CSV table of C-alpha atoms and ligand atoms in Angstrom, one decimal:
chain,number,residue,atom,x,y,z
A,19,UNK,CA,72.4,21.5,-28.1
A,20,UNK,CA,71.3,18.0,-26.5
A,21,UNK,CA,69.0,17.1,-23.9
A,22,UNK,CA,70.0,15.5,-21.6
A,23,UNK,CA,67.4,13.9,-19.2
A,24,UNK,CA,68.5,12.0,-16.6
A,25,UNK,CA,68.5,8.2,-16.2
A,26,UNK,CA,68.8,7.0,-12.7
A,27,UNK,CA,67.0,5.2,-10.6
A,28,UNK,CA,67.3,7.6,-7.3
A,29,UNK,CA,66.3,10.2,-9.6
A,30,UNK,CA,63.2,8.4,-10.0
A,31,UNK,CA,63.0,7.4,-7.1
A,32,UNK,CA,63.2,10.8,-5.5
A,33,UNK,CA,61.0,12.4,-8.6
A,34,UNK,CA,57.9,10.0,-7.9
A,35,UNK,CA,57.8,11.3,-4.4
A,36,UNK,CA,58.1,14.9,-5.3
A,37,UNK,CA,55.0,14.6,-8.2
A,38,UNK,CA,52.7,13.3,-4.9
A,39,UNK,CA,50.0,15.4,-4.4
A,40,UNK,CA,50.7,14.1,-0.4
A,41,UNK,CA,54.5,15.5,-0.5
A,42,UNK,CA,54.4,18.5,2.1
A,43,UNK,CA,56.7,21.4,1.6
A,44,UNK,CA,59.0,20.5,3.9
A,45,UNK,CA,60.3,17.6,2.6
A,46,UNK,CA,59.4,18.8,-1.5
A,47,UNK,CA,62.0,21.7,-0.2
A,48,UNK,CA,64.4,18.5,0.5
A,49,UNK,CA,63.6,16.6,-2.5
A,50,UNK,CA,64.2,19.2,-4.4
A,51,UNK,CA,67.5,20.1,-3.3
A,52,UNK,CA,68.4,16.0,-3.4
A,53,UNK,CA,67.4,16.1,-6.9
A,54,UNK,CA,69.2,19.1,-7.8
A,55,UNK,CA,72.7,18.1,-6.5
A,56,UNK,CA,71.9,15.3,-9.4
A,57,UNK,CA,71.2,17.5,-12.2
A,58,UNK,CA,73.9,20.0,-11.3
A,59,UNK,CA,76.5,17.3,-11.2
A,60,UNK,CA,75.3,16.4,-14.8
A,61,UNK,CA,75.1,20.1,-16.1
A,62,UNK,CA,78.8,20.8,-14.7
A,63,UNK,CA,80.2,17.6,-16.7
A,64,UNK,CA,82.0,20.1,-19.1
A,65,UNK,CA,83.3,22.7,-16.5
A,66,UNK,CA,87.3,23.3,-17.3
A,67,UNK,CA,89.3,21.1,-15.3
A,68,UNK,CA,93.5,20.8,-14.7
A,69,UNK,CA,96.2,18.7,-14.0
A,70,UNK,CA,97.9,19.2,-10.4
A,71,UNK,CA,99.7,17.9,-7.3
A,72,UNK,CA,98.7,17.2,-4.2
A,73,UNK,CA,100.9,14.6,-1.5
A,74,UNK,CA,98.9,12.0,0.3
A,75,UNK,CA,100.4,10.8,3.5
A,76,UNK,CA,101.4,8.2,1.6
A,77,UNK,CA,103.0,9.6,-1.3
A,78,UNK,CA,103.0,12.7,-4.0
A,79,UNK,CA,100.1,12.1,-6.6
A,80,UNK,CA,98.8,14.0,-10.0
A,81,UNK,CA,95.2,15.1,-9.0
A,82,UNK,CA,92.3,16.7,-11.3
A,83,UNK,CA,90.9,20.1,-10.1
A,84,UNK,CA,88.9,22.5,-11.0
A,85,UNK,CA,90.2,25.3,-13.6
A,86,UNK,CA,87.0,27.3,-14.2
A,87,UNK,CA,84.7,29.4,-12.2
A,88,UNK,CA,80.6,28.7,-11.9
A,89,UNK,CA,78.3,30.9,-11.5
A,90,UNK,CA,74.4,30.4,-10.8
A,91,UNK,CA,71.7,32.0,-11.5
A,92,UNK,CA,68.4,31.2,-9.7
A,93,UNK,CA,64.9,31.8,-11.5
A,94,UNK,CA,62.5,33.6,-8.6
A,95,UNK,CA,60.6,32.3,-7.2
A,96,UNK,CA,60.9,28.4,-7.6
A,97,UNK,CA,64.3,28.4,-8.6
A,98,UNK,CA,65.4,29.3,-5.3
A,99,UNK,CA,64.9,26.1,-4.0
A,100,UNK,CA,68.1,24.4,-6.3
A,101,UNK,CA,70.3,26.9,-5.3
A,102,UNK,CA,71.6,25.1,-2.1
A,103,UNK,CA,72.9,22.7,-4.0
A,104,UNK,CA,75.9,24.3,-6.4
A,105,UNK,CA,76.3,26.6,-3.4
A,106,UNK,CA,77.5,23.4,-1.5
A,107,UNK,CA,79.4,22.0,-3.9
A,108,UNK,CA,81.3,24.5,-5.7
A,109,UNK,CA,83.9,26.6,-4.2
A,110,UNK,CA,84.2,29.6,-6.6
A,111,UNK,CA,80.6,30.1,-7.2
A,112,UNK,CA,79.1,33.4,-8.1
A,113,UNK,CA,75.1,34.1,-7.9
A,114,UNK,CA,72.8,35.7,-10.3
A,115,UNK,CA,69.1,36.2,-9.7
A,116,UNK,CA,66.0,36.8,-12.4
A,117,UNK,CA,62.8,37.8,-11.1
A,118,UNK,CA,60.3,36.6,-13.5
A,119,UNK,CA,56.8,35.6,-13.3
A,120,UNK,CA,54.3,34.1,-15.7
A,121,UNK,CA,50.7,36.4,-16.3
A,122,UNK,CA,48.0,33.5,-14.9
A,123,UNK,CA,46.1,33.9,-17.9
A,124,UNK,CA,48.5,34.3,-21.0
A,125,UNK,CA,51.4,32.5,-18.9
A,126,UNK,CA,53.6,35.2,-20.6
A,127,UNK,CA,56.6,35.9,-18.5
A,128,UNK,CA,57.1,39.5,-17.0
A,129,UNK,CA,60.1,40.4,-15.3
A,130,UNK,CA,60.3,41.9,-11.9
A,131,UNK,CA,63.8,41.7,-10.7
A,132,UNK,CA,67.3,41.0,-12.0
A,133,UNK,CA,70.9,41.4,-10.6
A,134,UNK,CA,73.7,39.7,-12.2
A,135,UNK,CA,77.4,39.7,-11.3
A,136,UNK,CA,79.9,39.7,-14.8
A,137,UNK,CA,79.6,36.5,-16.0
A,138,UNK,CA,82.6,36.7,-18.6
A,139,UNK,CA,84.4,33.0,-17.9
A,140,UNK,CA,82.2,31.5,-15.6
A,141,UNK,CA,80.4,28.5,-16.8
A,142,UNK,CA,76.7,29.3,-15.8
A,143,UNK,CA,73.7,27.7,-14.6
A,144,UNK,CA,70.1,28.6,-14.8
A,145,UNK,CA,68.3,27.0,-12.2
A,146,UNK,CA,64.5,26.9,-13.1
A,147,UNK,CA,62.5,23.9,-11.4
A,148,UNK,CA,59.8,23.9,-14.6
A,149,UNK,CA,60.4,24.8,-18.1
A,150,UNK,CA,56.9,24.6,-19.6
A,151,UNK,CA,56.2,27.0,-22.6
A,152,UNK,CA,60.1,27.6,-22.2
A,153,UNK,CA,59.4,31.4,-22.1
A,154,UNK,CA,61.1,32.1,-18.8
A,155,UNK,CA,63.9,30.3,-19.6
A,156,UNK,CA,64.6,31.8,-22.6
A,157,UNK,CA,64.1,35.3,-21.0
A,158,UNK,CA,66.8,34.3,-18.3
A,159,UNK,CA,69.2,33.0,-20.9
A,160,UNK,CA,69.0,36.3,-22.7
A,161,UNK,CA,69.5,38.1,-19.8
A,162,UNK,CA,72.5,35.5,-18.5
A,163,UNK,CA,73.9,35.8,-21.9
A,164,UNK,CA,73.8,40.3,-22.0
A,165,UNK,CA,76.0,39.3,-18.5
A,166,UNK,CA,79.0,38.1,-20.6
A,167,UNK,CA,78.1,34.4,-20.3
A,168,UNK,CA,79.2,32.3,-22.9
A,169,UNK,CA,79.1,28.7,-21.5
A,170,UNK,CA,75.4,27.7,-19.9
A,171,UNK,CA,73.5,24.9,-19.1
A,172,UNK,CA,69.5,24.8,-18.1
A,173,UNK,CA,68.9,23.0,-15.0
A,174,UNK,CA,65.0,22.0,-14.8
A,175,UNK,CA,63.3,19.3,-13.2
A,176,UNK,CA,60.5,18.7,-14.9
A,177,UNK,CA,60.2,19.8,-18.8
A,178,UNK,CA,57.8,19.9,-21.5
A,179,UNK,CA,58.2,19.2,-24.9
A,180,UNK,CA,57.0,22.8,-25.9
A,181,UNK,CA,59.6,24.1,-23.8
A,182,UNK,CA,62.4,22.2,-24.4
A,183,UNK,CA,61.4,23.1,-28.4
A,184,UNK,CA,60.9,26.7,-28.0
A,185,UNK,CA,64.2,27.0,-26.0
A,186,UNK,CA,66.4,25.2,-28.1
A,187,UNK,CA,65.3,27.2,-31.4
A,188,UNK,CA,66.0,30.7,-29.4
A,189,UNK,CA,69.2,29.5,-27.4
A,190,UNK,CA,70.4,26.6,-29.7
A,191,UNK,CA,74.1,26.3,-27.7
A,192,UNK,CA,72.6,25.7,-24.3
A,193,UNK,CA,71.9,22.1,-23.4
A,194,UNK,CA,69.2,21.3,-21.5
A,195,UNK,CA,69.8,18.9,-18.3
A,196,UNK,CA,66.2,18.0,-16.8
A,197,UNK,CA,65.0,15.5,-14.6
A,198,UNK,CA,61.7,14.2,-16.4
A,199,UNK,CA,60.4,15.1,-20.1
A,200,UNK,CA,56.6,15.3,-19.4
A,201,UNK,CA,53.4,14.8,-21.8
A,202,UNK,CA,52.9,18.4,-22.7
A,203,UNK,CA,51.0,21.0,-21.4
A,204,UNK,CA,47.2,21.6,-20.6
A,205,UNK,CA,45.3,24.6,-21.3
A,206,UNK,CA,46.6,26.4,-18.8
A,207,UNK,CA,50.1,26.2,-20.0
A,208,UNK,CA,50.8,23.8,-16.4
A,209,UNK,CA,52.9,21.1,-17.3
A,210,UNK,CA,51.1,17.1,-17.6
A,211,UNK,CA,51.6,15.3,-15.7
A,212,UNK,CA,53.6,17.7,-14.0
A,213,UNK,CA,54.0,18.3,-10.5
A,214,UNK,CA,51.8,21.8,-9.9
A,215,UNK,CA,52.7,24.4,-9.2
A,216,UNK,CA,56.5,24.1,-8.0
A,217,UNK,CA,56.5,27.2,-6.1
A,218,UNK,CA,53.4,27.2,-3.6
A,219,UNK,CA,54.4,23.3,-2.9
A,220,UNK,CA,57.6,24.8,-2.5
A,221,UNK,CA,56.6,27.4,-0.2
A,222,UNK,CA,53.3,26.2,0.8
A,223,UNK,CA,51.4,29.0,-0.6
A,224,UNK,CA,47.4,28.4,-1.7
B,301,PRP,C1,57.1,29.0,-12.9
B,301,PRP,C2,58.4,28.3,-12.9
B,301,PRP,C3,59.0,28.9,-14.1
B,301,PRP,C4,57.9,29.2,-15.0
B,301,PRP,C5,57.8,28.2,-16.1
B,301,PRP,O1,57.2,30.3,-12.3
B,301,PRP,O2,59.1,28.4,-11.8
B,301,PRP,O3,59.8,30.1,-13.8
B,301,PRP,O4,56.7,29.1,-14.2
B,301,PRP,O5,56.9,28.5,-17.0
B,301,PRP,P1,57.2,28.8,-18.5
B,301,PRP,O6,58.2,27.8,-19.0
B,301,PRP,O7,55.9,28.7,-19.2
B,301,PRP,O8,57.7,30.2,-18.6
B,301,PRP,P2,56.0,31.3,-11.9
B,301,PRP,O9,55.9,32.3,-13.0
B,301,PRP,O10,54.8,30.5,-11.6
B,301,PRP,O11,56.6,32.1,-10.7
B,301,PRP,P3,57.0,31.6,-9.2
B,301,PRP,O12,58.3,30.8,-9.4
B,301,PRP,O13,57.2,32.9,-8.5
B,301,PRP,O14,55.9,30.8,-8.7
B,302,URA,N1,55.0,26.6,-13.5
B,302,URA,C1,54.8,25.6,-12.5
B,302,URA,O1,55.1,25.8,-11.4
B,302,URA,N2,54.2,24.5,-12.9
B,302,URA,C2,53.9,24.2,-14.2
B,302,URA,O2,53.4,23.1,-14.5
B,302,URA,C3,54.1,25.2,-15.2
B,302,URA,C4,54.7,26.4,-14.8
């Protein structure tokens, strides 16, 4: 399934600010949820839509509406911060959360927490700020995927290469929408150039 990362220039724009070291968490927690309401409105492009009727002041007119339920389903801890966003936008939306966090020294993803609604029907986002090794994602999808969840996108904001890879062999039919395809990673499995850790600028945690 493609990649899709996206090419704007407020995304940029709003990206550069959010790499800065400088960036306190108040307004990461803002440019974060800018950023999302971008990537979501990409990852929803294929949501089932219908023909109806609505009358203007003016006059009857055919209008296009939503036919399909969303559902979301935020990665702890980091994901948290996108899930505003859909939660704004969508009427009919459903949550989902995945507790998962990476070991610091083999950045191997354990999980800690999960409740999911059925998912059968819904078109389904993962909301994971970084996809680095990809193995939290792909955990997530599995997980999204036992739910009943046929249609999903991954909404990241900053990817790796090695993620984007590992992801696409294990969950071939999920695109992946993503704000910036980095370098790589560094020895520590932290994305580079990356951003940092995503969830103590997030929360301001050490
Ligand atoms: C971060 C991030 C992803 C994961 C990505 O979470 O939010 O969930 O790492 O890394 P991966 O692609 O190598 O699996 P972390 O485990 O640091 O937990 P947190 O969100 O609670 O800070
Ligand atoms: N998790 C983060 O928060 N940042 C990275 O670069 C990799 C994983």
């Amino acid at each position: 399934m493609p990649l899709h990362v996206l090419d704007h220039p407020l995304a940029g724009h709003l990206l550069a600010e959010l790499r800065d070291k400088s960036t306190h968490p108040e307004r990461f927690r803002l440019l974060t949820e800018s950023l999302t309401t971008l990537l979501v409105l990409q990852a929803t492009y294929g949501i089932r839509t219908r023909q109806d009727m609505v009358e203007t002041p003016i006059k009857p007119t055919a209008v296009t509406v939503l036919d399909q339920p969303l559902a979301v389903v935020p990665v702890l801890r980091a994901g948290l911060g996108m899930l505003q966003p859909p939660l704004r936008l969508f009427p009919d939306v459903a949550v989902g959360y995945i507790g998962l966090e990476r070991h610091e020294d083999t950045a191997i993803a354990r999980s800690y927490y999960s409740k999911l609604p059925t998912l059968t029907g819904r078109f389904t986002l993962c909301l994971d700020p970084m996809l680095a090794t990809g193995g939290s994602a792909a955990q997530a999808i599995s997980l999204i995927k036992e739910h009943g969840a046929t249609q999903i996108a991954m909404v990241s904001i900053v990817s790796a290469p090695e993620g984007v890879a590992y992801l696409q062999a294990r969950h071939p039919d999920v695109p992946i929408v993503t704000a910036a395809l980095d370098e790589g990673l560094n020895s520590r499995k932290y994305i580079v150039p990356g951003l940092g850790d995503f969830g103590d600028r997030l929360y301001g945690t050490p």
